[in-house]
mmCIF file of C-alpha atoms in Angstrom:
data_model
loop_
_atom_site.group_PDB
_atom_site.id
_atom_site.type_symbol
_atom_site.label_atom_id
_atom_site.label_comp_id
_atom_site.label_asym_id
_atom_site.label_seq_id
_atom_site.Cartn_x
_atom_site.Cartn_y
_atom_site.Cartn_z
ATOM 1 C CA MET A 1 0.000 0.000 0.000
ATOM 2 C CA SER A 2 1.438 3.368 -0.948
ATOM 3 C CA PHE A 3 -0.459 5.978 1.024
ATOM 4 C CA ASP A 4 0.880 8.502 3.524
ATOM 5 C CA THR A 5 1.573 6.823 6.858
ATOM 6 C CA ALA A 6 0.027 9.802 8.631
ATOM 7 C CA ALA A 7 -3.259 8.576 7.186
ATOM 8 C CA SER A 8 -3.026 5.401 9.239
ATOM 9 C CA ASP A 9 -2.752 6.990 12.694
ATOM 10 C CA GLY A 10 -5.797 6.777 14.990
ATOM 11 C CA PRO A 11 -9.459 6.043 14.222
ATOM 12 C CA ALA A 12 -9.628 8.433 11.268
ATOM 13 C CA GLY A 13 -6.488 6.872 9.830
ATOM 14 C CA ASP A 14 -7.991 3.419 10.201
ATOM 15 C CA PHE A 15 -10.998 4.616 8.181
ATOM 16 C CA VAL A 16 -8.689 6.004 5.493
ATOM 17 C CA SER A 17 -6.630 2.821 5.290
ATOM 18 C CA ARG A 18 -9.785 0.707 4.959
ATOM 19 C CA VAL A 19 -11.098 2.998 2.200
ATOM 20 C CA LEU A 20 -7.825 2.800 0.294
ATOM 21 C CA THR A 21 -7.677 -0.980 0.672
ATOM 22 C CA VAL A 22 -11.131 -1.306 -0.919
ATOM 23 C CA VAL A 23 -10.229 1.101 -3.735
ATOM 24 C CA GLU A 24 -7.012 -0.794 -4.475
ATOM 25 C CA ALA A 25 -9.075 -3.961 -4.962
ATOM 26 C CA ILE A 26 -11.394 -2.500 -7.637
ATOM 27 C CA PRO A 27 -10.440 -4.187 -10.938
ATOM 28 C CA SER A 28 -9.567 -2.258 -14.071
ATOM 29 C CA GLY A 29 -12.691 -1.252 -16.006
ATOM 30 C CA ARG A 30 -14.918 -1.485 -12.932
ATOM 31 C CA VAL A 31 -16.115 1.162 -10.448
ATOM 32 C CA MET A 32 -17.681 1.624 -7.044
ATOM 33 C CA THR A 33 -19.648 4.613 -5.812
ATOM 34 C CA TYR A 34 -18.565 6.476 -2.697
ATOM 35 C CA GLY A 35 -21.502 4.814 -0.942
ATOM 36 C CA ASP A 36 -20.427 1.381 -2.192
ATOM 37 C CA VAL A 37 -16.958 1.893 -0.710
ATOM 38 C CA ALA A 38 -18.454 3.049 2.579
ATOM 39 C CA ALA A 39 -20.736 -0.011 2.694
ATOM 40 C CA ALA A 40 -17.787 -2.304 1.933
ATOM 41 C CA ILE A 41 -16.107 -1.152 5.146
ATOM 42 C CA GLY A 42 -19.294 -1.303 7.203
ATOM 43 C CA SER A 43 -20.037 2.418 7.134
ATOM 44 C CA ARG A 44 -22.681 4.756 5.739
ATOM 45 C CA ALA A 45 -20.234 7.673 5.486
ATOM 46 C CA ALA A 46 -20.065 8.173 1.716
ATOM 47 C CA ARG A 47 -18.983 11.799 2.128
ATOM 48 C CA ALA A 48 -16.151 10.735 4.420
ATOM 49 C CA VAL A 49 -15.036 8.317 1.697
ATOM 50 C CA GLY A 50 -14.939 11.300 -0.652
ATOM 51 C CA GLN A 51 -12.824 13.246 1.816
ATOM 52 C CA ALA A 52 -10.459 10.312 2.288
ATOM 53 C CA MET A 53 -10.084 10.043 -1.483
ATOM 54 C CA ALA A 54 -9.538 13.791 -1.848
ATOM 55 C CA TYR A 55 -6.737 13.875 0.709
ATOM 56 C CA TYR A 56 -5.140 10.436 0.381
ATOM 57 C CA GLY A 57 -6.402 8.841 -2.828
ATOM 58 C CA SER A 58 -3.961 10.165 -5.404
ATOM 59 C CA ASP A 59 -1.794 7.023 -5.274
ATOM 60 C CA VAL A 60 -4.683 4.634 -5.947
ATOM 61 C CA ALA A 61 -7.055 4.325 -8.925
ATOM 62 C CA TRP A 62 -9.174 7.282 -7.749
ATOM 63 C CA TRP A 63 -11.172 7.371 -11.020
ATOM 64 C CA ARG A 64 -12.730 4.026 -10.092
ATOM 65 C CA VAL A 65 -14.678 5.695 -7.262
ATOM 66 C CA ILE A 66 -17.560 7.724 -8.647
ATOM 67 C CA ARG A 67 -20.749 9.499 -7.635
ATOM 68 C CA ALA A 68 -23.996 7.544 -7.386
ATOM 69 C CA SER A 69 -25.134 9.241 -10.601
ATOM 70 C CA GLY A 70 -22.305 7.525 -12.494
ATOM 71 C CA HIS A 71 -20.323 10.735 -12.886
ATOM 72 C CA PRO A 72 -16.680 11.023 -11.836
ATOM 73 C CA ALA A 73 -15.422 13.401 -9.169
ATOM 74 C CA VAL A 74 -16.163 17.056 -9.868
ATOM 75 C CA ASP A 75 -13.350 18.816 -11.765
ATOM 76 C CA HIS A 76 -11.710 15.474 -12.604
ATOM 77 C CA GLU A 77 -13.975 14.469 -15.476
ATOM 78 C CA SER A 78 -11.388 14.790 -18.267
ATOM 79 C CA ALA A 79 -8.668 12.860 -16.446
ATOM 80 C CA ALA A 80 -11.166 10.185 -15.394
ATOM 81 C CA LEU A 81 -12.438 9.852 -18.980
ATOM 82 C CA GLU A 82 -8.904 9.126 -20.179
ATOM 83 C CA HIS A 83 -8.573 6.340 -17.607
ATOM 84 C CA PHE A 84 -12.043 4.972 -18.399
ATOM 85 C CA ARG A 85 -11.207 4.776 -22.104
ATOM 86 C CA VAL A 86 -7.887 3.014 -21.478
ATOM 87 C CA GLU A 87 -9.548 0.500 -19.135
ATOM 88 C CA GLY A 88 -12.624 -0.069 -21.291
ATOM 89 C CA THR A 89 -15.028 1.066 -18.583
ATOM 90 C CA PRO A 90 -18.612 0.990 -19.947
ATOM 91 C CA LEU A 91 -19.888 4.538 -20.473
ATOM 92 C CA THR A 92 -23.126 6.162 -21.586
ATOM 93 C CA TRP A 93 -23.366 9.523 -23.310
ATOM 94 C CA SER A 94 -26.116 12.129 -23.234
ATOM 95 C CA ALA A 95 -27.259 13.964 -26.357
ATOM 96 C CA SER A 96 -25.326 17.002 -25.078
ATOM 97 C CA GLY A 97 -22.082 15.016 -24.925
ATOM 98 C CA ILE A 98 -21.865 14.480 -21.176
ATOM 99 C CA PHE A 99 -20.738 11.030 -20.132
ATOM 100 C CA ARG A 100 -21.260 8.864 -17.112
ATOM 101 C CA VAL A 101 -20.249 5.349 -16.191
ATOM 102 C CA ASP A 102 -22.834 2.682 -16.943
ATOM 103 C CA LEU A 103 -23.257 1.407 -13.378
ATOM 104 C CA THR A 104 -25.344 -1.553 -14.519
ATOM 105 C CA LYS A 105 -22.323 -2.932 -16.375
ATOM 106 C CA ALA A 106 -19.353 -1.462 -14.498
ATOM 107 C CA ARG A 107 -20.287 -1.589 -10.803
ATOM 108 C CA TRP A 108 -17.958 -3.747 -8.708
ATOM 109 C CA VAL A 109 -19.209 -5.362 -5.518
ATOM 110 C CA SER A 110 -16.419 -6.254 -3.150
#
């Protein structure tokens, strides 16, 4: 695991390390929502998963954790799209050209 050791100190650090462990296990081309990750560690704290990813998730496949709508993290859409295309993640496109991940096909259950 390659995250900052400061993230593993105390109860909050334990939460972060569990989040990152789940994210590291998501296979290429698959995704989990923030809520899915929270549920995988026995929590309902989807927003806390988002915070953990924002502060400590840069060394893991952050693009594989998305919003419940199927959209990637705000302001990271272009970078996520590049990763999705490389990995063959199933996407859907709106008439206006906005994409989202097809959760029916791409959702990973740990």
